[in-house]
C-alpha positions as semicolon CSV with decimal commas, in nm:
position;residue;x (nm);y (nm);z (nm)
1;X;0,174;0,242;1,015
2;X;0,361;0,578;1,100
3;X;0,496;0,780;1,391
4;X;0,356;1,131;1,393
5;X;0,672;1,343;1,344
6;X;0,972;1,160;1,236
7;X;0,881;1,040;0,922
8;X;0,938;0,711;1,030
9;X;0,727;0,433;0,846
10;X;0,668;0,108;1,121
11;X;0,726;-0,221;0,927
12;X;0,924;-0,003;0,650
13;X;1,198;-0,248;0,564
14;X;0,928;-0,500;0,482
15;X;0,670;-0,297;0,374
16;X;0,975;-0,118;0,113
17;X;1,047;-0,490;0,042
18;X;0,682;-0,573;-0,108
19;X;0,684;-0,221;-0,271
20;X;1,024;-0,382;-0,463
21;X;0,838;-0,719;-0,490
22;X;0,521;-0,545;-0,610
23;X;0,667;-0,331;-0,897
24;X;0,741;-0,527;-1,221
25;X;1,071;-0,256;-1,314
26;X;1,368;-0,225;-1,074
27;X;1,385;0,047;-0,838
28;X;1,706;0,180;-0,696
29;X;1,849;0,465;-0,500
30;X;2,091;0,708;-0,641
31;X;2,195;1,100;-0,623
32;X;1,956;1,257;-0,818
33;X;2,135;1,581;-0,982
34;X;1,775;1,763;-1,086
35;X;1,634;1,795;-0,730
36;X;1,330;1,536;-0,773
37;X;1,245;1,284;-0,524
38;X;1,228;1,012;-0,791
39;X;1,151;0,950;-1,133
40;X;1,057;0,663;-1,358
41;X;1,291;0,621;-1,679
42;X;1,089;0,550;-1,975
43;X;1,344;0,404;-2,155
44;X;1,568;0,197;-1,912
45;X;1,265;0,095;-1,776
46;X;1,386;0,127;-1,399
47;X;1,270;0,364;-1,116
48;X;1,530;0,571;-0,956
49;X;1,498;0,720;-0,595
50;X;1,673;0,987;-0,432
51;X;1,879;0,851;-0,148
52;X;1,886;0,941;0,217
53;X;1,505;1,076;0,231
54;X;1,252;1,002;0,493
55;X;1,102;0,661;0,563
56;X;0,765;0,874;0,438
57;X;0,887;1,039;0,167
58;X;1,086;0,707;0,015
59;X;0,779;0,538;0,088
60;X;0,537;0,777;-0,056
61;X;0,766;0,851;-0,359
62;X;0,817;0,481;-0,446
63;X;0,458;0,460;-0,500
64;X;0,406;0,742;-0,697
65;X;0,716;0,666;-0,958
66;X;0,522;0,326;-0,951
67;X;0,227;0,504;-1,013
68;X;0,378;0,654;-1,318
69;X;0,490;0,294;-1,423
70;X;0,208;0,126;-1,407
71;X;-0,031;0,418;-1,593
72;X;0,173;0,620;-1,807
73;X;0,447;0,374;-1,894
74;X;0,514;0,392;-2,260
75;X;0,587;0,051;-2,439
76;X;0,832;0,085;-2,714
77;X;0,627;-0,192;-2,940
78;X;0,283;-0,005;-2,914
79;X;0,201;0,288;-3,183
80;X;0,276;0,628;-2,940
81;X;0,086;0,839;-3,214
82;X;-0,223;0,671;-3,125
83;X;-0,277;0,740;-2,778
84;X;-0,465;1,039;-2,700
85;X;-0,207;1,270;-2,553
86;X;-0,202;1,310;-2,198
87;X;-0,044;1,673;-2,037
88;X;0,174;1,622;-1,793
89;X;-0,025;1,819;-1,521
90;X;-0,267;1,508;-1,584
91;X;-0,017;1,259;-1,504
92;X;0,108;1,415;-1,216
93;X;-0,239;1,442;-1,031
94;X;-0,288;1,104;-1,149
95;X;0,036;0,981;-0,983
96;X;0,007;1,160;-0,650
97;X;-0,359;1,085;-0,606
98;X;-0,267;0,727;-0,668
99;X;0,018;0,753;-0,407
100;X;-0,172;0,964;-0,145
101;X;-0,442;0,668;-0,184
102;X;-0,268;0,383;-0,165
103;X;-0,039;0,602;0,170
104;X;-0,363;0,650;0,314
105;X;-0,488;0,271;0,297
106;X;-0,174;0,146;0,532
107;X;-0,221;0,426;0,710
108;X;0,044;0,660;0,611
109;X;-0,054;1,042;0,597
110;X;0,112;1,228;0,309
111;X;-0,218;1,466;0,327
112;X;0,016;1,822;0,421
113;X;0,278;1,713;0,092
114;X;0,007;1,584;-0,120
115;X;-0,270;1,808;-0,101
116;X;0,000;2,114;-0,181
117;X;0,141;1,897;-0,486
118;X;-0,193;1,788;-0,673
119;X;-0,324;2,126;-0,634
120;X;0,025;2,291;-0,746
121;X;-0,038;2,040;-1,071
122;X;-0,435;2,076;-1,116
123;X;-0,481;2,446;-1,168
124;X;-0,691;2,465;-1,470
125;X;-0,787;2,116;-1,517
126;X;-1,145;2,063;-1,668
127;X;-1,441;1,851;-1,488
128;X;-1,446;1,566;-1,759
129;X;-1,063;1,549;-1,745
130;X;-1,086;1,536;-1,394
131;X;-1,368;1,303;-1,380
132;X;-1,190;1,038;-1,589
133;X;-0,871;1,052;-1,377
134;X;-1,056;1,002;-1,107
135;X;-1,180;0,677;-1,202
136;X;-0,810;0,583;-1,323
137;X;-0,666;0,685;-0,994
138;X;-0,954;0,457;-0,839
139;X;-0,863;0,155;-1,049
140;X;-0,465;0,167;-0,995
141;X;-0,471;0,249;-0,610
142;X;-0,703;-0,021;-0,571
143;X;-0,502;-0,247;-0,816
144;X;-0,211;-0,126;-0,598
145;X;-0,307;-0,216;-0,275
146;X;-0,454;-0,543;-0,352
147;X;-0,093;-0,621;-0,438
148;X;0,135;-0,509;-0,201
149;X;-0,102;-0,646;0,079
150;X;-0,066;-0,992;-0,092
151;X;0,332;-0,956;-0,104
152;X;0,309;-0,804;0,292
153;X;0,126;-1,149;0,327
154;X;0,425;-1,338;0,123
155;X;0,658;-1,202;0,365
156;X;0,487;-1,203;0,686
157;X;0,480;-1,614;0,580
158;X;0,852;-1,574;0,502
159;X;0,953;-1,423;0,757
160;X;0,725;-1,692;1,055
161;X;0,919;-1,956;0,809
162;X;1,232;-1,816;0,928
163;X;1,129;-1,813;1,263
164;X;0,977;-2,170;1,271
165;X;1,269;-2,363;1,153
166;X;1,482;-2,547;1,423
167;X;1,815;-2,443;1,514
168;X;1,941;-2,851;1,329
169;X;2,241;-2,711;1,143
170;X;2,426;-2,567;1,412
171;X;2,398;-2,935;1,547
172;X;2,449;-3,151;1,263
173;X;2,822;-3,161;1,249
């Protein structure tokens, strides 16, 4: 799914495509003033991207901010005071791992990145802690994946449509 050194991500217009189709918030590209790659908003509900990065890192940071959306999104209607807090060292493995997963299943490395960024995040982190995010990052990669590879089907089908259909309207008038 990727060239060794440019960064460049085969497919990645369509595979970006059922990353859009494939996350239930918007997700744009914009200048982000902080530095980050990405972030999700919890309040606007949207996923923002920084513009002009690699095929890999867009890629790679779509799914993590998607990540972040699908396991630590906070719904306004639910009681926040309930929910056991979760640091944000936690979230971050969780995110990443997720990502670096789900990179890894199409065959995109983001080993060198990742590796440096979970263990930048996990320093500290207890066994049990770790033990349950492991099973959460298990869950939403694999919840992950079985989605995007059924929108990469969707457009696959899409796009042989596109190719299938005679050239008729250039004739009929």
């Amino acid at each position: 799914f990727r060239s060794a050194h440019s960064g460049d991500v085969a497919q990645y217009e369509m595979f970006f495509e059922a990353l859009k189709r494939t996350c239930p918030v918007p997700m744009e590209f914009e200048q982000i003033e902080s530095g980050a790659k990405g972030y999700y908003h919890q309040l606007e509900r949207r996923i923002a991207l920084q513009a002009g990065m690699s095929q890999l890192q867009t890629i790679k940071t779509a799914i993590h901010e998607m990540a972040h959306q699908k396991l630590h999104a906070i719904d306004p209607k639910e009681n926040i005071s309930e929910m056991p807090e979760q640091s944000r060292n936690s979230k971050e493995v969780e995110a990443e791992s997720v990502a670096f997963t789900v990179c890894q299943h199409f065959g995109i490395d983001t080993s060198d990145y990742s590796f440096a960024y979970i263990a930048g995040w996990s320093h500290g982190k207890e066994t049990p802690e770790l033990n349950a995010s492991l099973q959460t990052i298990r869950k939403a990669a694999s919840e992950m994946i079985t989605d995007i590879e059924s929108r990469m089907l969707e457009l696959q089908k899409e796009r042989d449509a596109e190719i299938a259909l005679p050239e008729k309207d250039a004739v009929s008038y």
